[in-house]
Every structure is written in C-alpha cells, then in structure tokens.
Short mmCIF file of C-alpha atoms and ligand atoms in Angstrom, two decimals:
data_model
loop_
_atom_site.label_atom_id
_atom_site.label_comp_id
_atom_site.label_asym_id
_atom_site.label_seq_id
_atom_site.Cartn_x
_atom_site.Cartn_y
_atom_site.Cartn_z
CA UNK A 1 45.50 174.54 -40.02
CA UNK A 2 43.10 173.91 -42.62
CA UNK A 3 44.17 169.83 -42.65
CA UNK A 4 41.50 168.64 -39.36
CA UNK A 5 38.19 170.35 -41.35
CA UNK A 6 39.53 168.70 -45.04
CA UNK A 7 39.61 165.53 -43.52
CA UNK A 8 36.28 165.11 -42.09
CA UNK A 9 35.08 166.47 -45.62
CA UNK A 10 33.90 163.52 -47.72
CA UNK A 11 36.90 163.49 -50.52
CA UNK A 12 35.00 163.77 -54.45
CA UNK A 13 33.16 166.90 -52.43
CA UNK A 14 36.70 168.28 -51.00
CA UNK A 15 38.30 167.40 -54.49
CA UNK A 16 35.58 169.33 -56.71
CA UNK A 17 36.18 172.18 -54.89
CA UNK A 18 39.99 172.00 -56.38
CA UNK A 19 40.08 170.32 -59.13
CA UNK A 20 38.06 170.04 -63.12
CA UNK A 21 39.29 168.14 -65.85
CA UNK A 22 38.97 168.87 -70.03
CA UNK A 23 38.82 166.34 -72.12
CA UNK A 24 40.21 168.40 -75.22
CA UNK A 25 39.20 166.04 -78.44
CA UNK A 26 38.28 168.49 -81.61
CA UNK A 27 36.44 166.70 -84.64
CA UNK A 28 38.83 167.00 -87.00
CA UNK A 29 41.42 165.12 -84.64
CA UNK A 30 38.86 162.67 -84.48
CA UNK A 31 39.10 162.09 -87.76
CA UNK A 32 42.65 162.20 -88.88
CA UNK A 33 43.54 159.46 -85.52
CA UNK A 34 45.98 157.26 -86.88
CA UNK A 35 46.60 158.79 -89.64
CA UNK A 36 50.37 159.89 -88.41
CA UNK A 37 50.89 155.40 -87.89
CA UNK A 38 49.72 155.25 -91.85
CA UNK A 39 52.10 157.41 -92.83
CA UNK A 40 54.85 156.39 -90.73
CA UNK A 41 54.43 152.54 -91.07
CA UNK A 42 53.77 153.15 -94.74
CA UNK A 43 57.78 154.72 -95.39
CA UNK A 44 60.68 152.87 -96.48
CA UNK A 45 61.88 153.56 -93.26
CA UNK A 46 59.11 152.73 -90.90
CA UNK A 47 58.58 155.09 -87.69
CA UNK A 48 56.35 155.58 -85.01
CA UNK A 49 55.43 158.49 -83.30
CA UNK A 50 56.85 157.89 -79.83
CA UNK A 51 53.15 159.55 -78.58
CA UNK A 52 51.68 155.77 -78.69
CA UNK A 53 54.06 155.06 -76.17
CA UNK A 54 51.79 156.33 -73.55
CA UNK A 55 48.63 154.61 -73.01
CA UNK A 56 47.94 153.85 -69.11
CA UNK A 57 50.54 151.10 -69.28
CA UNK A 58 52.96 153.05 -71.11
CA UNK A 59 52.86 155.72 -68.57
CA UNK A 60 52.91 153.39 -66.15
CA UNK A 61 56.12 151.28 -67.44
CA UNK A 62 57.75 154.85 -68.06
CA UNK A 63 57.79 155.16 -64.58
CA UNK A 64 59.30 152.37 -63.62
CA UNK A 65 62.18 153.18 -66.13
CA UNK A 66 62.24 156.30 -64.20
CA UNK A 67 63.57 154.27 -61.52
CA UNK A 68 66.11 152.18 -63.11
CA UNK A 69 69.48 152.76 -62.23
CA UNK A 70 71.25 153.30 -65.58
CA UNK A 71 68.39 155.73 -66.61
CA UNK A 72 69.71 158.64 -64.76
CA UNK A 73 67.61 161.56 -67.00
CA UNK A 74 64.69 161.75 -64.02
CA UNK A 75 66.83 161.43 -61.03
CA UNK A 76 69.09 164.00 -62.46
CA UNK A 77 66.98 166.65 -63.04
CA UNK A 78 65.18 166.12 -59.90
CA UNK A 79 68.58 166.19 -58.17
CA UNK A 80 69.03 170.24 -59.72
CA UNK A 81 65.37 171.25 -59.26
CA UNK A 82 65.78 170.30 -55.82
CA UNK A 83 68.84 172.56 -55.20
CA UNK A 84 67.06 175.35 -57.55
CA UNK A 85 63.39 175.75 -57.48
CA UNK A 86 64.03 177.73 -54.92
CA UNK A 87 65.97 180.34 -56.98
CA UNK A 88 63.59 179.72 -60.11
CA UNK A 89 60.82 180.74 -58.03
CA UNK A 90 62.17 183.68 -56.80
CA UNK A 91 62.82 184.41 -60.54
CA UNK A 92 59.61 184.28 -61.54
CA UNK A 93 57.43 185.27 -58.95
CA UNK A 94 53.74 184.47 -58.04
CA UNK A 95 52.87 181.78 -61.78
CA UNK A 96 49.99 179.99 -62.91
CA UNK A 97 51.85 177.52 -62.64
CA UNK A 98 51.77 175.14 -66.74
CA UNK A 99 52.79 171.41 -67.18
CA UNK A 100 53.35 169.96 -70.98
CA UNK A 101 53.21 166.13 -69.84
CA UNK A 102 52.89 166.17 -66.52
CA UNK A 103 52.20 162.50 -65.65
CA UNK A 104 53.25 162.17 -62.46
CA UNK A 105 54.08 165.39 -61.37
CA UNK A 106 56.94 164.22 -59.08
CA UNK A 107 59.44 166.50 -60.21
CA UNK A 108 56.85 169.33 -60.01
CA UNK A 109 56.43 168.90 -55.93
CA UNK A 110 60.02 170.67 -55.59
CA UNK A 111 58.37 173.95 -57.80
CA UNK A 112 55.33 174.10 -55.88
CA UNK A 113 57.25 173.21 -52.89
CA UNK A 114 59.22 176.11 -53.27
CA UNK A 115 56.27 178.85 -54.32
CA UNK A 116 54.59 177.26 -51.32
CA UNK A 117 57.21 178.87 -49.03
CA UNK A 118 56.83 182.32 -50.84
CA UNK A 119 53.44 182.71 -49.78
CA UNK A 120 52.05 182.36 -53.15
CA UNK A 121 48.29 180.37 -54.13
CA UNK A 122 49.04 177.47 -56.11
CA UNK A 123 47.48 177.75 -59.52
CA UNK A 124 48.30 174.01 -61.28
CA UNK A 125 47.87 173.26 -65.02
CA UNK A 126 49.41 169.55 -65.43
CA UNK A 127 48.38 168.34 -69.84
CA UNK A 128 48.84 164.40 -70.54
CA UNK A 129 47.25 162.31 -73.27
CA UNK A 130 46.78 159.99 -70.26
CA UNK A 131 43.70 160.20 -68.51
CA UNK A 132 44.16 157.99 -65.50
CA UNK A 133 47.28 158.81 -65.06
CA UNK A 134 46.44 162.41 -64.73
CA UNK A 135 43.82 161.71 -62.51
CA UNK A 136 46.00 159.60 -60.33
CA UNK A 137 48.34 162.39 -59.60
CA UNK A 138 46.62 165.26 -59.03
CA UNK A 139 44.31 163.34 -56.16
CA UNK A 140 47.40 162.86 -54.30
CA UNK A 141 48.58 166.25 -55.21
CA UNK A 142 45.60 167.66 -53.25
CA UNK A 143 46.06 165.48 -50.30
CA UNK A 144 49.48 167.73 -50.24
CA UNK A 145 48.82 171.06 -50.79
CA UNK A 146 46.12 171.63 -49.50
CA UNK A 147 45.63 175.90 -50.76
CA UNK A 148 46.43 174.07 -54.20
CA UNK A 149 44.23 174.31 -57.47
CA UNK A 150 44.05 172.32 -60.38
CA UNK A 151 42.54 172.38 -64.03
CA UNK A 152 43.80 169.54 -65.86
CA UNK A 153 44.24 169.23 -69.37
CA UNK A 154 43.41 165.42 -71.27
CA UNK A 155 45.27 165.93 -75.15
CA UNK A 156 48.35 166.36 -77.39
CA UNK A 157 50.46 169.15 -76.74
CA UNK A 158 49.30 171.04 -79.46
CA UNK A 159 45.44 170.18 -78.29
CA UNK A 160 46.31 172.01 -74.79
CA UNK A 161 48.53 174.59 -75.76
CA UNK A 162 46.03 176.39 -78.71
CA UNK A 163 44.15 176.47 -75.76
CA UNK A 164 46.33 177.40 -73.29
CA UNK A 165 46.44 180.98 -76.14
CA UNK A 166 43.50 181.77 -75.69
CA UNK A 167 42.85 181.82 -71.74
CA UNK A 168 44.37 183.36 -68.95
CA UNK A 169 45.68 186.86 -68.53
CA UNK A 170 48.19 185.51 -65.45
CA UNK A 171 52.09 185.27 -65.41
CA UNK A 172 52.57 182.01 -66.64
CA UNK A 173 55.55 179.92 -66.17
CA UNK A 174 54.97 177.00 -68.08
CA UNK A 175 57.25 173.32 -67.99
CA UNK A 176 58.63 171.03 -70.31
CA UNK A 177 60.97 168.60 -68.24
CA UNK A 178 62.49 165.21 -68.49
CA UNK A 179 63.88 166.35 -71.98
CA UNK A 180 60.91 164.88 -73.69
CA UNK A 181 61.85 168.00 -76.10
CA UNK A 182 64.73 165.58 -77.35
CA UNK A 183 61.97 163.56 -78.98
CA UNK A 184 61.41 166.09 -82.03
CA UNK A 185 63.05 165.82 -84.99
CA UNK A 186 64.01 169.65 -86.22
CA UNK A 187 61.16 170.95 -87.27
CA UNK A 188 58.64 169.50 -85.15
CA UNK A 189 61.05 171.57 -82.50
CA UNK A 190 60.70 174.37 -84.34
CA UNK A 191 56.68 173.57 -84.46
CA UNK A 192 56.41 172.87 -80.53
CA UNK A 193 58.53 175.92 -79.98
CA UNK A 194 56.67 178.16 -81.87
CA UNK A 195 53.25 177.31 -80.79
CA UNK A 196 55.10 177.37 -76.77
CA UNK A 197 55.92 181.09 -77.65
CA UNK A 198 52.18 181.54 -79.36
CA UNK A 199 50.63 180.24 -75.73
CA UNK A 200 52.88 183.33 -73.83
CA UNK A 201 52.57 186.79 -73.55
CA UNK A 202 55.54 188.72 -73.06
CA UNK A 203 57.58 188.18 -69.63
CA UNK A 204 56.63 184.65 -69.47
CA UNK A 205 58.57 181.96 -68.40
CA UNK A 206 59.74 178.50 -70.59
CA UNK A 207 61.12 176.16 -68.10
CA UNK A 208 62.99 173.27 -70.23
CA UNK A 209 64.72 169.99 -69.17
CA UNK A 210 67.75 168.35 -71.94
CA UNK A 211 69.61 165.74 -71.49
CA UNK A 212 73.47 167.00 -72.39
CA UNK A 213 75.62 165.08 -74.60
CA UNK A 214 77.94 162.07 -72.61
CA UNK A 215 79.66 158.75 -73.35
CA UNK A 216 78.07 157.13 -75.64
CA UNK A 217 78.14 153.43 -72.76
CA UNK A 218 76.21 155.48 -70.44
CA UNK A 219 73.97 157.33 -72.86
CA UNK A 220 73.42 153.12 -74.30
CA UNK A 221 73.21 151.75 -70.98
CA UNK A 222 69.78 153.94 -69.61
CA UNK A 223 68.36 152.99 -72.87
CA UNK A 224 68.85 149.59 -72.44
CA UNK A 225 68.67 148.78 -69.01
CA UNK A 226 69.41 144.88 -67.52
CA UNK A 227 65.71 144.23 -66.18
CA UNK A 228 64.24 144.94 -69.72
CA UNK A 229 61.75 147.39 -68.69
CA UNK A 230 63.06 150.07 -71.57
CA UNK A 231 62.42 146.89 -74.21
CA UNK A 232 58.80 146.82 -72.48
CA UNK A 233 57.92 149.82 -72.46
CA UNK A 234 58.97 149.94 -76.37
CA UNK A 235 57.23 146.50 -77.24
CA UNK A 236 53.79 147.86 -75.81
CA UNK A 237 53.46 150.39 -78.07
CA UNK A 238 52.21 147.71 -80.33
CA UNK A 239 50.06 146.16 -76.91
CA UNK A 240 48.73 149.91 -77.31
CA UNK A 241 48.06 149.93 -81.32
CA UNK A 242 46.42 146.71 -81.12
CA UNK A 243 44.31 147.98 -78.71
CA UNK A 244 43.21 151.48 -80.38
CA UNK A 245 42.91 150.05 -83.88
CA UNK A 246 42.20 146.37 -83.37
CA UNK A 247 45.76 145.31 -84.51
CA UNK A 248 46.93 141.71 -84.56
CA UNK A 249 50.84 143.08 -83.66
CA UNK A 250 52.18 139.71 -82.60
CA UNK A 251 54.97 140.95 -79.74
CA UNK A 252 57.08 138.34 -79.67
CA UNK A 253 58.18 138.98 -83.21
CA UNK A 254 60.06 142.10 -82.36
CA UNK A 255 63.11 142.61 -80.23
CA UNK A 256 63.78 145.73 -78.41
CA UNK A 257 67.01 147.96 -80.04
CA UNK A 258 68.69 151.16 -78.94
CA UNK A 259 71.38 153.10 -80.00
CA UNK A 260 73.23 156.29 -79.93
CA UNK A 261 74.11 157.21 -82.96
CA UNK A 262 77.19 159.96 -82.08
CA UNK A 263 76.81 162.42 -85.46
CA UNK A 264 72.82 163.02 -85.07
CA UNK A 265 73.61 162.92 -80.53
CA UNK A 266 70.71 160.87 -80.16
CA UNK A 267 69.74 157.48 -79.33
CA UNK A 268 67.62 156.17 -81.37
CA UNK A 269 64.80 152.83 -80.16
CA UNK A 270 63.89 150.91 -82.71
CA UNK A 271 61.67 147.67 -82.81
CA UNK A 272 63.03 145.22 -84.90
CA UNK A 273 61.01 142.23 -86.50
CA UNK A 274 62.90 138.75 -86.05
CA UNK A 275 61.21 137.29 -88.68
CA UNK A 276 59.23 137.95 -92.31
CA UNK A 277 55.84 138.74 -91.28
CA UNK A 278 52.21 140.59 -91.39
CA UNK A 279 50.14 143.16 -89.61
CA UNK A 280 46.49 144.17 -89.43
CA UNK A 281 45.75 147.54 -88.20
CA UNK A 282 41.85 146.74 -89.09
CA UNK A 283 40.47 150.20 -87.63
CA UNK A 284 43.10 151.49 -90.56
CA UNK A 285 42.42 149.93 -92.95
CA UNK A 286 45.86 149.09 -93.41
CA UNK A 287 48.29 145.96 -93.40
CA UNK A 288 52.11 146.01 -93.23
CA UNK A 289 54.63 143.66 -94.49
CA UNK A 290 57.49 143.31 -92.67
CA UNK A 291 60.93 141.58 -93.72
CA UNK A 292 63.15 139.97 -91.78
CA UNK A 293 65.61 142.67 -89.57
CA UNK A 294 63.70 145.38 -90.44
CA UNK A 295 63.54 148.32 -88.51
CA UNK A 296 60.41 150.30 -86.76
CA UNK A 297 61.29 153.48 -85.63
CA UNK A 298 60.06 154.54 -81.89
CA UNK A 299 61.88 157.20 -80.60
CA UNK A 300 64.82 159.35 -80.84
CA UNK A 301 66.34 161.18 -77.46
CA UNK A 302 68.16 164.31 -78.57
CA UNK A 303 70.94 165.29 -76.01
CA UNK A 304 72.48 168.40 -76.13
CA UNK A 305 74.51 171.23 -76.19
CA UNK A 306 73.96 174.39 -73.50
CA UNK A 307 75.21 176.71 -75.34
CA UNK A 308 73.91 175.71 -78.78
CA UNK A 309 70.32 175.44 -77.20
CA UNK A 310 70.26 178.77 -75.87
CA UNK A 311 71.40 180.17 -79.23
CA UNK A 312 68.29 178.25 -80.64
CA UNK A 313 66.08 179.63 -78.13
CA UNK A 314 66.62 183.09 -78.43
CA UNK A 315 66.45 182.82 -82.22
CA UNK A 316 63.11 181.99 -81.39
CA UNK A 317 62.36 185.37 -79.25
CA UNK A 318 62.92 182.33 -75.99
CA UNK A 319 65.76 184.53 -73.43
CA UNK A 320 67.88 182.54 -71.49
CA UNK A 321 67.48 184.19 -67.94
CA UNK A 322 69.66 181.59 -66.27
CA UNK A 323 70.54 177.97 -66.63
CA UNK A 324 71.22 175.22 -63.82
CA UNK A 325 72.76 171.79 -63.65
CA UNK A 326 74.12 169.08 -61.85
CA UNK A 327 78.17 168.61 -60.50
CA UNK A 328 78.30 166.07 -63.82
CA UNK A 329 76.59 168.27 -66.78
CA UNK A 330 74.65 165.54 -67.11
CA UNK A 331 71.09 167.39 -67.15
CA UNK A 332 70.74 170.69 -67.58
CA UNK A 333 67.32 173.47 -66.53
CA UNK A 334 67.03 175.76 -68.87
CA UNK A 335 64.81 179.24 -67.70
CA UNK A 336 63.67 181.31 -70.11
CA UNK A 337 61.91 183.97 -70.76
CA UNK A 338 59.06 185.16 -74.26
CA UNK A 339 61.08 188.90 -74.85
CA UNK A 340 59.35 188.78 -78.22
CA UNK A 341 56.39 188.68 -80.77
C1 LIG B 1 60.13 161.14 -71.85
C2 LIG B 1 61.41 160.98 -74.20
C3 LIG B 1 62.45 161.40 -72.19
O1 LIG B 1 63.76 159.85 -74.74
O2 LIG B 1 64.43 159.38 -72.44
C4 LIG B 1 62.54 156.80 -72.06
C5 LIG B 1 61.47 158.55 -72.87
N1 LIG B 1 62.18 156.21 -73.77
N2 LIG B 1 63.21 155.52 -72.63
C6 LIG B 1 63.58 159.53 -72.93
C7 LIG B 1 62.34 157.00 -72.67
C8 LIG B 1 62.74 155.06 -73.25
C9 LIG B 1 62.19 159.51 -72.32
N3 LIG B 1 61.53 160.83 -72.72
#
C-alpha cells in the first residue's frame, strides 16, 4: 500500500525514520581489549576465542560456509523455521524480536514473515559484533518490510544483554540461532544463559537453535569442506588479529584442522603450526612461540541431545514450550519461556 510513496523518498531519509544503531563500547571493555588473546595464547594448550572469527571478512566467509553442500546446519535450521515459524508466532503472540549474533538475518525473515502474517507491527533488535554486516542486512530488511523498525546493537552478547535488561516493558522473544551456543564451554554456557534469563521478564520467550548429535563422518565433512572455505575462515582469524593488534602471524605457517571428539560430543577446530616459529602481536606486547605441530584451539562446536538440553534449560529457569526438528533430526529449535527468577 505505502510502497510507492516510500520509493519516492530518498533512501537515507526513508531509513532514518525506522533505523538506528548503537555502538556498545564501554571503557572497561576497551582497556581489557585483547586480554583474552594473551591469556589464551599463554596457555599450555593454546586457544583463541571464536568471536575473533567475525571481522567483516570473517562474517562474509561464514555466509559462504552456510551455502556449502557439506554444511547442513544453516539450511536445516532454515527448513525447520520455514515450517514452524507460524506456530512460533502464534505461541508467543506480539513480541519485540531480539536476535543475538544476527549476521545477515536471513533466517530471521521467516519469523518476520510469520509475525507480519498475523498483522503485528514488526520491531527488531539485531545484535552483532560486526557493524558492517549489521548495517547491510538492516538496509536490506527495511527495503523488504515496510512496517519494520530496527534498533541495531553493535557489541558483544554480554554488552547487549546487559543493555536489554534495562530496557523495555514489552513482551520479548530473544533468539539465538545457528547453534552458536555450541561454541561455549559449560562455564561460558551457564554465564550466557544466566545473562539471557536476567534480560527476560517472566513470560518472555527464548528461541534456541542447537545442532544435534549425528555420525562422525557427516560432522567432520561439515567442518572440512572440499572447497576449503572453512579453512580460510579459520585462518582469517589470524589475519584479523594481525590487523587489529599489529600482529605478524604468517598464515602459511598454519594449517586448518577439524575433528569430532566423540567423548565430549564436539567438533574441535584447530590451527596447527607447520613449523617451529615465533609470532608477535605488537599492540598486546605479546610474543608467542610455536613448536612444529603445536595447535591453537580456535573453536569447539558442541553437538547436543534435545532431552539433555531440556533438563538443563529447566534448571536455569527456562521452560521448554515446544521443540521442533527436521525429518532426520539433525537440528533442533527449542522454544522456551522464562518461568521463574
Ligand atoms: C556459527 C558457531 C554455529 O560451530 O558450526 C562453521 C561456526 N565454524 N564452520 C559452527 C562454524 C566452522 C558455526 N557456528
């Protein structure tokens, strides 16, 4: 109805009405910048936090991963959403939609469609550490959803969830898709879920995407694709650190590796040093020694079991309202409601 009118307005003007961004940078975080890197690289078993994958380039590479034939999670989760988003919208009723790690917001569209079909005004809060990808996807969404209002938050989950706690009386649905929760250790997971529940009021909803346990061959293929995009994605972390902290990591000295740990039910992604060498991160005053064959653990990607996850979420004050899955039971979407404080 209003499309032709909006097209006559210049884009910046038209978008300003319905879009704003906030950069969440507190000074404490700025002073602590890179402490997690120093700490991780000084360990006997070196690690780097997976959030450093996602600079502009890394977010682009991740988008490419999602299109790979071997990488089933994204398309499987999208197919579940395509089927059940109307059901989810009906259960929650009108809500403010808040997405942690929104990236390109492709799957979010399926939810927006469902709420729109019920005649609700659309209010969306995407949260991502990459400002560039957040902006691109916001503009594209505004073009396609004429009544959509967006408030983008650029920052970490922790910063964003602390901010959300302070805001809004409206009913909320917080979504965390793509099984990104699989990147967290037990401790990090507890902390994260605790931040989520503190940001919710009783009765608010949380929609969680989890990758499920399945044969090792399928899992390992998904993280060792034949085009080498996952390898580029893994190596790009070093490139990102070089730029951000004046480093001199030589990418050719490292090799991508991904293996499924059947005991802990997790993919473990490593960068393995091909030879003994040193690297420097000037801005962090950090010099790191690598032995030949030494690894940096850059990511764990845990694979879950729905009934275990249900028990866990219950213990954290999140009641499972409905779980959705695909025919092969490769991926799960859990719709939860905050039940107590
Ligand atoms: C976005 C964290 C869920 O663990 O599958 C994809 C990231 N790493 N390929 C995952 C990833 C390698 C992805 N998550």
